[in-house]
PDB file of C-alpha atoms in Angstrom:
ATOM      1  CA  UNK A   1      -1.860 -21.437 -19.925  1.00  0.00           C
ATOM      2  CA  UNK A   2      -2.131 -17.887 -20.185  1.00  0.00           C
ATOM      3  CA  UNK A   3       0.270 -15.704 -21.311  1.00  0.00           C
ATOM      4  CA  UNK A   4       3.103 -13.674 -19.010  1.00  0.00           C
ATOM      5  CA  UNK A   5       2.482  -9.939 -19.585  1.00  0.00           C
ATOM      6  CA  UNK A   6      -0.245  -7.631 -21.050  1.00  0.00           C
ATOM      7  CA  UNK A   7       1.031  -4.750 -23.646  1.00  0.00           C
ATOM      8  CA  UNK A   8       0.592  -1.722 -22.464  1.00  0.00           C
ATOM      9  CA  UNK A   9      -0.636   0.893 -25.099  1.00  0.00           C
ATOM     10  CA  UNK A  10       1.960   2.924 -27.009  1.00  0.00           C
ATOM     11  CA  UNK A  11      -0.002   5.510 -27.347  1.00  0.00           C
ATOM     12  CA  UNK A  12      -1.413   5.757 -23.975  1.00  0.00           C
ATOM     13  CA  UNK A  13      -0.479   9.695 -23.326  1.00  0.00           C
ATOM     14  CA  UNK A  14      -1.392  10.946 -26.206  1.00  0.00           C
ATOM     15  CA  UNK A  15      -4.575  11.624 -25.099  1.00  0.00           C
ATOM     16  CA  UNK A  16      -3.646  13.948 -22.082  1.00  0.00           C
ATOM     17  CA  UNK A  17      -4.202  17.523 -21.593  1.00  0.00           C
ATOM     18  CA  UNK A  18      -1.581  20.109 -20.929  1.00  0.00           C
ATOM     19  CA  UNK A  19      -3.056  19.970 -17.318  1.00  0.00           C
ATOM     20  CA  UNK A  20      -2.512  16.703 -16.838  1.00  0.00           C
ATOM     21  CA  UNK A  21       0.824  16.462 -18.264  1.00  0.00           C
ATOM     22  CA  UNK A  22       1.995  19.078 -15.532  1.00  0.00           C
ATOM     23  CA  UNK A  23       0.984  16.633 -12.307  1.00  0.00           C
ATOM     24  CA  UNK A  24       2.386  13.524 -13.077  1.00  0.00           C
ATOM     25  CA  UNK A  25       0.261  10.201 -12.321  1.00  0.00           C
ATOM     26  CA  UNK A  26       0.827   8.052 -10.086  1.00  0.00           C
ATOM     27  CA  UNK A  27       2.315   4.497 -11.648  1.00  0.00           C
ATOM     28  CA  UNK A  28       1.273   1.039 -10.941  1.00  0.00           C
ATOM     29  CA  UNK A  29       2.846  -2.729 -11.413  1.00  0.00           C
ATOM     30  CA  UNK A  30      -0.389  -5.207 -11.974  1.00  0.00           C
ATOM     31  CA  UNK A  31       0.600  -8.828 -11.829  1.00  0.00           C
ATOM     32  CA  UNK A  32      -1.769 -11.064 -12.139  1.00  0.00           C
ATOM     33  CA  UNK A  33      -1.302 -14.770 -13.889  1.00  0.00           C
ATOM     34  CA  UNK A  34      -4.880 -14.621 -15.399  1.00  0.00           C
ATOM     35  CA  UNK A  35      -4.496 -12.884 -18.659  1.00  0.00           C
ATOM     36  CA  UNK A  36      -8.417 -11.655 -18.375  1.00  0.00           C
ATOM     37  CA  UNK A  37      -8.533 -10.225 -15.513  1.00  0.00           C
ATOM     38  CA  UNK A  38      -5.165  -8.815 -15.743  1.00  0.00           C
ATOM     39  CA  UNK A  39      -6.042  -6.684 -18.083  1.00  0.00           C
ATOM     40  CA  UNK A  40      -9.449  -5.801 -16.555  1.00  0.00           C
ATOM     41  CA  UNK A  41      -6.847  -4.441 -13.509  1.00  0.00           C
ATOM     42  CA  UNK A  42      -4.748  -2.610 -15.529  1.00  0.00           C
ATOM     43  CA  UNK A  43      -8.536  -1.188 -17.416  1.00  0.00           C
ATOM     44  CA  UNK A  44      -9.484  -0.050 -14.557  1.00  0.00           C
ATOM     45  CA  UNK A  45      -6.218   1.621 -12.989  1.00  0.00           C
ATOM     46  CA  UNK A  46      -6.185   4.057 -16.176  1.00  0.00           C
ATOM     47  CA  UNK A  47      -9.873   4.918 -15.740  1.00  0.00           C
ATOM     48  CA  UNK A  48      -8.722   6.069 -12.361  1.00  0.00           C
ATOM     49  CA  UNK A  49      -5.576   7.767 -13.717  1.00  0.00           C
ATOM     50  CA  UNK A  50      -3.042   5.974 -12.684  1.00  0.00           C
ATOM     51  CA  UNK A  51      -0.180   4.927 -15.676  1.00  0.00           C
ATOM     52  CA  UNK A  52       0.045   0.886 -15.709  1.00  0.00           C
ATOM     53  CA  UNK A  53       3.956   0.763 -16.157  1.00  0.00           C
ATOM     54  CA  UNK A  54       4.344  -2.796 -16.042  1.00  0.00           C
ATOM     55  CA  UNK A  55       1.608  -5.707 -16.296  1.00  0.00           C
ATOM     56  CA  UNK A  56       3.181  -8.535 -15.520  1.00  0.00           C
ATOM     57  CA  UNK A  57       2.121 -12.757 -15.331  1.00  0.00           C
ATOM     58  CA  UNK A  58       4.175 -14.009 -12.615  1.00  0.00           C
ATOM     59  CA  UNK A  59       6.085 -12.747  -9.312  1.00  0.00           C
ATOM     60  CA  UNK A  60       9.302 -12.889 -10.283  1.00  0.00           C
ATOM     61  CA  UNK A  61       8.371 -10.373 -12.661  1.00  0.00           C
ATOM     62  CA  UNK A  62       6.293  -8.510 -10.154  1.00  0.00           C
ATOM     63  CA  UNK A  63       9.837  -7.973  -7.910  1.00  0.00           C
ATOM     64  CA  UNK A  64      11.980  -6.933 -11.302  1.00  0.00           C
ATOM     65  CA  UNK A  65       9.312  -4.089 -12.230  1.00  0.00           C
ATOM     66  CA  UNK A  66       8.864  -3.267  -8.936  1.00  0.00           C
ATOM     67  CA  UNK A  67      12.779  -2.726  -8.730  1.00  0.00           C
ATOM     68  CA  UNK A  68      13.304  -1.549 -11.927  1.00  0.00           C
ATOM     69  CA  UNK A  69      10.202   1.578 -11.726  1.00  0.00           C
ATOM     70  CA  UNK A  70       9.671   1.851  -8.503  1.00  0.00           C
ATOM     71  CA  UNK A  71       5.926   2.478  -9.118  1.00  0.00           C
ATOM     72  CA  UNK A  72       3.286   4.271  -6.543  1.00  0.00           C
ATOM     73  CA  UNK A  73       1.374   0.592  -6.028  1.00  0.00           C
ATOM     74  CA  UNK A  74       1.721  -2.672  -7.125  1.00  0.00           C
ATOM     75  CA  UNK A  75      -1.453  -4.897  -7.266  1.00  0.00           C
ATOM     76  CA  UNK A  76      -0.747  -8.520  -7.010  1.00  0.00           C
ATOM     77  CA  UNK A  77      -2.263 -11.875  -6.973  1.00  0.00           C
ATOM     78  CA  UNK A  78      -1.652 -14.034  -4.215  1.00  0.00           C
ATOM     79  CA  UNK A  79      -1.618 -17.273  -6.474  1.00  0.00           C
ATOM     80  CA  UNK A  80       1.673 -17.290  -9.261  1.00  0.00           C
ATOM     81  CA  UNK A  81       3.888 -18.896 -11.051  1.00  0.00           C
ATOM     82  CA  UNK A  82       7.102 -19.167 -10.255  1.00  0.00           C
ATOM     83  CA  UNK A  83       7.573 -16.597  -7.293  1.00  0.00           C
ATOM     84  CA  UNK A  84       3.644 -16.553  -5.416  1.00  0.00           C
ATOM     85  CA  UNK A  85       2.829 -13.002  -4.152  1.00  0.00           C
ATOM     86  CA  UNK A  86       3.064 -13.134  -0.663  1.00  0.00           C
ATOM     87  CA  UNK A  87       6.923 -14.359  -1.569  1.00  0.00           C
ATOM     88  CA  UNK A  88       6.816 -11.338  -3.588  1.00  0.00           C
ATOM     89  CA  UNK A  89       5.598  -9.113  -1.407  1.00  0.00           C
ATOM     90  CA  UNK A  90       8.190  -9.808   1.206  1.00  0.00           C
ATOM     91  CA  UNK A  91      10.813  -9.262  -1.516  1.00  0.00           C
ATOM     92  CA  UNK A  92       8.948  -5.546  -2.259  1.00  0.00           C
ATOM     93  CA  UNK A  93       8.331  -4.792   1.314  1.00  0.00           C
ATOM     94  CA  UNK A  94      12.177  -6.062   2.245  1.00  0.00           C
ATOM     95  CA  UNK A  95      13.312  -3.683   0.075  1.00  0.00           C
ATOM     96  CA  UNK A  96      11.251  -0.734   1.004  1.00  0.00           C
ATOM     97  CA  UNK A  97       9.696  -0.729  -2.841  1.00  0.00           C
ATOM     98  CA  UNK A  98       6.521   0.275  -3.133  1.00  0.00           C
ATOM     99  CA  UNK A  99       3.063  -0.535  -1.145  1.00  0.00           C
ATOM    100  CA  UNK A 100       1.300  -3.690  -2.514  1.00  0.00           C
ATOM    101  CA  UNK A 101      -2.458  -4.939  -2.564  1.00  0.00           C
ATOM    102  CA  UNK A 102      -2.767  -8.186  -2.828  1.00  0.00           C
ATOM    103  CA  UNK A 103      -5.351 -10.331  -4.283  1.00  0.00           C
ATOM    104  CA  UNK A 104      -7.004 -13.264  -3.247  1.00  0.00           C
ATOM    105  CA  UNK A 105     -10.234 -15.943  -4.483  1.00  0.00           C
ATOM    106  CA  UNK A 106      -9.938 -16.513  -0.730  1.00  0.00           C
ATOM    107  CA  UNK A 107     -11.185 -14.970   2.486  1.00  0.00           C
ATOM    108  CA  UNK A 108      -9.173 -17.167   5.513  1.00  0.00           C
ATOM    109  CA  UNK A 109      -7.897 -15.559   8.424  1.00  0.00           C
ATOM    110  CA  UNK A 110      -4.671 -17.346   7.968  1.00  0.00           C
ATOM    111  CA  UNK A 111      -3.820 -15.845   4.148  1.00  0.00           C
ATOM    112  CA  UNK A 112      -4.742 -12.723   5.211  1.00  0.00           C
ATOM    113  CA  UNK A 113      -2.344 -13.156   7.995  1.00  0.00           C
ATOM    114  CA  UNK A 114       0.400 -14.143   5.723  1.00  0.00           C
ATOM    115  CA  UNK A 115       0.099 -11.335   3.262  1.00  0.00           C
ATOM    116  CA  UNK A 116      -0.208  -8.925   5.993  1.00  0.00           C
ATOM    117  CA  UNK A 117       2.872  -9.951   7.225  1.00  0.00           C
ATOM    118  CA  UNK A 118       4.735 -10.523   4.392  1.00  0.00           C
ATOM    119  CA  UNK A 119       4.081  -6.528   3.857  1.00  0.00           C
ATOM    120  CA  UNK A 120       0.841  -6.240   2.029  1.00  0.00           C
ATOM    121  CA  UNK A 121      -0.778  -2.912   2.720  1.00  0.00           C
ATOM    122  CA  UNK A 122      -4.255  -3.700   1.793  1.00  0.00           C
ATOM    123  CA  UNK A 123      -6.222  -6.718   0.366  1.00  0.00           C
ATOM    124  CA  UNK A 124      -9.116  -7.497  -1.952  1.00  0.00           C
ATOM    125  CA  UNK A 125     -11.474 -10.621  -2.237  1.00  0.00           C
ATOM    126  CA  UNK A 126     -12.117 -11.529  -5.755  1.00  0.00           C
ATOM    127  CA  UNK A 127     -14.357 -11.535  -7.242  1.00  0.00           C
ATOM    128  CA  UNK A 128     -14.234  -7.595  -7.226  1.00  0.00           C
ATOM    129  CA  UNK A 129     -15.407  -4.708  -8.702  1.00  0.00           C
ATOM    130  CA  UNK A 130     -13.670  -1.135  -9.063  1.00  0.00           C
ATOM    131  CA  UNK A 131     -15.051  -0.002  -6.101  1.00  0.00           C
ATOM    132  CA  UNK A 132     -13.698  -2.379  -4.161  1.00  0.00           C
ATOM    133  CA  UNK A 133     -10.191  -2.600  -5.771  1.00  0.00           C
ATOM    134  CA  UNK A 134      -9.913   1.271  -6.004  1.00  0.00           C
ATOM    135  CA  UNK A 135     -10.174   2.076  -1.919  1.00  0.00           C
ATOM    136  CA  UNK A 136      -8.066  -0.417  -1.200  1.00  0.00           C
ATOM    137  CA  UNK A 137      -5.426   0.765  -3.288  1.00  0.00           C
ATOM    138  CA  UNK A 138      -6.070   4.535  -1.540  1.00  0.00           C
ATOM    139  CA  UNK A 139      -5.392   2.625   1.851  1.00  0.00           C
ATOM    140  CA  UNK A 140      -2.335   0.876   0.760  1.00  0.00           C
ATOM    141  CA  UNK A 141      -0.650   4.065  -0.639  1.00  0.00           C
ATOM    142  CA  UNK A 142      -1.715   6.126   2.488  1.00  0.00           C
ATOM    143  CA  UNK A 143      -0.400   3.811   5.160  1.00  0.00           C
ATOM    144  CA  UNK A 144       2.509   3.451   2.943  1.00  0.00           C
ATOM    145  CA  UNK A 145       3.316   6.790   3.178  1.00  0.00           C
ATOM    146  CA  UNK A 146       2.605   6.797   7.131  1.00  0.00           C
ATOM    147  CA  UNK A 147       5.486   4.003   7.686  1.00  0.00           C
ATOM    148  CA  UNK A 148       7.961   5.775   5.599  1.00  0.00           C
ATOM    149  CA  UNK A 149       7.198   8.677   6.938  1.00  0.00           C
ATOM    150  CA  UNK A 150       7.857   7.076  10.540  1.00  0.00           C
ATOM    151  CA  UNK A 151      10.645   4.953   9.890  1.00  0.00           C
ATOM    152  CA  UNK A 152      12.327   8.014   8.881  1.00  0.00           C
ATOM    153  CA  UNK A 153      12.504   9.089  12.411  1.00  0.00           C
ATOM    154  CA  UNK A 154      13.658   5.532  13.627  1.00  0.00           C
ATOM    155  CA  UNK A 155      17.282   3.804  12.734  1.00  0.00           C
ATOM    156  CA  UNK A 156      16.391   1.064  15.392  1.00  0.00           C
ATOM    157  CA  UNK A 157      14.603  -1.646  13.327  1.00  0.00           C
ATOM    158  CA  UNK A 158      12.989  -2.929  17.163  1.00  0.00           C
ATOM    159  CA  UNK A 159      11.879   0.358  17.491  1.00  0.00           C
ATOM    160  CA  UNK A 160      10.221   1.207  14.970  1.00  0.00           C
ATOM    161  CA  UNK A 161       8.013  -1.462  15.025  1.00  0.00           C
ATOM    162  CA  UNK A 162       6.704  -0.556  18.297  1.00  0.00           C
ATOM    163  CA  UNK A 163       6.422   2.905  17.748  1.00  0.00           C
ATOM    164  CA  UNK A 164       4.252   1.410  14.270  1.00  0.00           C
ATOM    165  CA  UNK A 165       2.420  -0.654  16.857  1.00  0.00           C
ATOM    166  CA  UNK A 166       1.474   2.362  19.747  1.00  0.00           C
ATOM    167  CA  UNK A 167       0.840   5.013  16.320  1.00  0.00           C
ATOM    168  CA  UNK A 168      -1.791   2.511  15.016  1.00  0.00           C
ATOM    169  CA  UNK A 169      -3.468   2.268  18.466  1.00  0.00           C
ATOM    170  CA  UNK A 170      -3.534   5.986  18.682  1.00  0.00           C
ATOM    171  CA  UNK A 171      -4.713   6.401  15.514  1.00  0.00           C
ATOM    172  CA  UNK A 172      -7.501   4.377  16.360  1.00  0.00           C
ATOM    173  CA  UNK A 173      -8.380   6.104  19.084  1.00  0.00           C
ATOM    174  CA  UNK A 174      -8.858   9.451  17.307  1.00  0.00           C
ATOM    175  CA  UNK A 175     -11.212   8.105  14.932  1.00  0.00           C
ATOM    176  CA  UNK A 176     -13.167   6.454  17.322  1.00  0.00           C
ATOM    177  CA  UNK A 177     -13.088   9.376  20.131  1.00  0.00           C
ATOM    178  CA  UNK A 178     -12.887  12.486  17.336  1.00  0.00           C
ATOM    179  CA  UNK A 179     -14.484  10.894  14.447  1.00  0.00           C
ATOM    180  CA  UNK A 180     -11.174  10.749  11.945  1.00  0.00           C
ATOM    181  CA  UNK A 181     -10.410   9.058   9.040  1.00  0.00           C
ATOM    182  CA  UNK A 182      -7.257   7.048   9.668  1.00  0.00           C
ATOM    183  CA  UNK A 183      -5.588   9.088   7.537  1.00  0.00           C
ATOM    184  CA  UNK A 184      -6.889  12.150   9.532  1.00  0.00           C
ATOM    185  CA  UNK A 185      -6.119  11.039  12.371  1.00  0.00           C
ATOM    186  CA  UNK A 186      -2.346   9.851  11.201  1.00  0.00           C
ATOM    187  CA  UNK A 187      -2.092  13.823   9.822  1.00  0.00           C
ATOM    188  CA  UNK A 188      -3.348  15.097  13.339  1.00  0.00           C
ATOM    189  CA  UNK A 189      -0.909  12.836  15.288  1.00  0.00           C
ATOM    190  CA  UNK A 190       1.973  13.987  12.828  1.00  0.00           C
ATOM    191  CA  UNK A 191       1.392  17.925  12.956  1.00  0.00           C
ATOM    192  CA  UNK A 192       1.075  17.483  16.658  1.00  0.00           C
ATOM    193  CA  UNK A 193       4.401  16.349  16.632  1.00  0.00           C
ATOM    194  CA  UNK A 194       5.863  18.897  14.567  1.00  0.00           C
ATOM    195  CA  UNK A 195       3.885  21.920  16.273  1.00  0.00           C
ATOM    196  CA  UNK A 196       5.154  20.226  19.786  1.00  0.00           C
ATOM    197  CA  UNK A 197       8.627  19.305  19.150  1.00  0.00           C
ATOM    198  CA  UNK A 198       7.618  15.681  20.149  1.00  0.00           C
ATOM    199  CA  UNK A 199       8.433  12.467  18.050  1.00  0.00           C
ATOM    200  CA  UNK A 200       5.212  10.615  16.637  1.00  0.00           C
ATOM    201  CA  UNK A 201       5.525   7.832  19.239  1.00  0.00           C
ATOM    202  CA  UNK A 202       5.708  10.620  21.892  1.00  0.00           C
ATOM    203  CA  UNK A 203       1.809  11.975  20.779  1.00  0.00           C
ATOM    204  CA  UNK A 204       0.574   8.297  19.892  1.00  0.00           C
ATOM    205  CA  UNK A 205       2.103   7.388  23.869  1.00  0.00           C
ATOM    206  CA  UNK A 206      -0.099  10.770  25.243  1.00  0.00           C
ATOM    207  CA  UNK A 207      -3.165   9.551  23.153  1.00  0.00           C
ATOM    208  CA  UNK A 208      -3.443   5.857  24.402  1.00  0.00           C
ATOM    209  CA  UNK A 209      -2.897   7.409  27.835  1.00  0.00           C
ATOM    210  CA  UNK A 210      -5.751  10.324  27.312  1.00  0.00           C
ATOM    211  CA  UNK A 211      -8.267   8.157  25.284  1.00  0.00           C
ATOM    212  CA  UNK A 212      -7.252   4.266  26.091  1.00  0.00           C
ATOM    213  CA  UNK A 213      -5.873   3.900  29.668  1.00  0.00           C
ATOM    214  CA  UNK A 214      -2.999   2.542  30.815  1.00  0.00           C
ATOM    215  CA  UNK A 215      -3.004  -0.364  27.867  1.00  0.00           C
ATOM    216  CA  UNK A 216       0.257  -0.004  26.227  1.00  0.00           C
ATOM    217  CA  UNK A 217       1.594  -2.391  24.211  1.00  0.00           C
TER     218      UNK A 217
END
């Protein structure tokens, strides 16, 4: 049985620069029922410089930090006690939270399905190594940011899922046509919206028609 949350050092700033202390790092909820690899997660967040604010054993306690800090990412384990993480996850992502990652010993289609749906951002395979954990948690944030940032145009809850749907083919078009990253090409479909006076689902529409056909969703 392991236990339910890792201590986080007390002392953990102490060690930061005047720099540093300026541009505040971005925070991160690790929950994670193995004790072990817990707190190789939460290791290898600070390397990166993020600030661990919560490292938690189940997902019950993965939703309360999540709504009490409101943190950058959360990184979660698919398998919990109590509350599992794709339940979690659709409590975070109901509540517009945070992005999460989730974490999985398995590879199926049909998990991967789940978490996606239930909100995950990104996933990871375990067993994993920092450079896989770390990109994913890059992807996660970025297409966070992407659906906030369109869902902020969009009351219409029917809507905006379609306009999600026709950005992410467009966005796929520019890196496959322009050579983009996705986000890239998310940047170049948003500034073409503000430069034109168009909505985001107005330049994804005019890319699917210039670079995909007729195929819209």
């Amino acid at each position: 049985m392991t236990d339910d949350t890792t201590p986080l050092p007390d002392d953990q700033q102490d060690f930061s620069s005047p720099d540093e202390e300026e541009t505040p790092r971005r925070t991160a909820v690790v929950a994670e029922d193995e004790s072990l690899i817990r707190m190789d997660i939460v290791e290898t967040l600070t390397e990166a410089g993020f600030e661990v604010v919560a490292a938690v054993g189940d997902g019950e306690s993965a939703v309360t930090k999540a709504r009490e800090l409101r943190p950058d990412v959360v990184v979660m384990d698919v398998k919990m006690p109590q509350v599992d993480g794709v339940t979690a996850a659709e409590r975070i992502g109901e509540d517009n939270l945070a992005p999460v990652v989730m974490l999985t010993a398995f590879s199926q289609a049909e998990l991967v399905e789940r978490a996606r749906d239930a909100g995950a951002m990104a996933y990871v395979v375990k067993p994993f190594t920092p450079a896989d954990l770390l990109p994913a948690i890059e992807i996660a944030i970025s297409r966070y940011q992407q659906i906030t940032q369109l869902e902020s145009e969009i009351a219409d809850l029917g809507e905006r899922f379609e306009t999600r749907k026709r950005v992410d083919r467009a966005k796929g078009l520019l890196q496959t046509n322009m050579g983009l990253s996705e986000p890239e090409a998310f940047r170049w479909i948003q500034k073409t919206s503000m430069d034109r006076r168009l909505t985001m689902r107005e330049v994804a529409d005019a890319v699917v028609d210039q670079l995909g056909g007729s195929g819209k969703d």
